[in-house]
Each structure stands twice: as C-alpha cells, then as structure tokens.
Coordinates of C-alpha atoms in Angstrom, one line a residue:
X1 CA 206.4 58.4 135.3
X2 CA 203.1 58.5 137.2
X3 CA 201.0 61.6 137.9
X4 CA 202.4 62.0 141.4
X5 CA 205.9 62.0 140.2
X6 CA 205.2 64.6 137.6
X7 CA 203.5 66.9 140.1
X8 CA 206.2 66.4 142.7
X9 CA 208.9 67.3 140.2
X10 CA 207.1 70.4 139.1
X11 CA 206.7 71.5 142.7
X12 CA 210.4 71.0 143.3
X13 CA 211.2 73.0 140.2
X14 CA 208.9 75.8 141.4
X15 CA 210.5 75.8 144.9
X16 CA 214.0 76.0 143.4
X17 CA 212.9 79.0 141.2
X18 CA 211.4 80.6 144.3
X19 CA 208.1 80.9 142.4
X20 CA 206.1 79.0 145.0
X21 CA 204.0 82.0 145.9
X22 CA 202.6 82.2 142.3
X23 CA 201.5 78.6 142.4
X24 CA 197.7 78.1 142.7
X25 CA 196.7 76.8 146.0
X26 CA 194.6 74.1 144.5
X27 CA 197.7 72.7 142.8
X28 CA 199.6 72.6 146.1
X29 CA 196.6 70.9 147.8
X30 CA 196.7 68.2 145.1
X31 CA 200.4 67.6 145.7
X32 CA 199.7 67.4 149.4
X33 CA 196.9 64.9 148.8
X34 CA 199.3 62.7 146.8
X35 CA 201.9 63.0 149.5
X36 CA 199.3 61.9 152.2
X37 CA 198.0 59.0 150.2
X38 CA 201.5 57.8 149.7
X39 CA 202.2 57.9 153.4
X40 CA 199.0 56.0 154.1
X41 CA 199.8 53.4 151.5
X42 CA 203.3 52.8 152.8
X43 CA 202.6 53.0 156.4
X44 CA 203.9 49.9 158.1
X45 CA 201.2 47.6 159.6
X46 CA 200.7 48.1 163.4
X47 CA 201.0 45.2 165.8

C-alpha cells in the first residue's frame, strides 16, 4: 500500500473514532494535498 493509502486509512479511522479534533492540522493538510494531487492526476483531459 502506498503512502497516500496509509494516510487516508488513518484519517478514516480517526473520523470513525471521533478523534479528528486531536489530529494535528499539518497531518490533515498533508492528506488534503494527496487528495488534490490525486484529483489532478486523474482529471480527464479537456477537449
């Protein structure tokens, strides 16, 4: 499993445990970065 998968799974676990407020903001930002880069990579070509 890649880094993105690990981070995403950890985030899901935290959300399920309702511990999201205790998660460092930098960690959440990193997850978001991975999310965004994923969206950019898989964005269908225009035209």
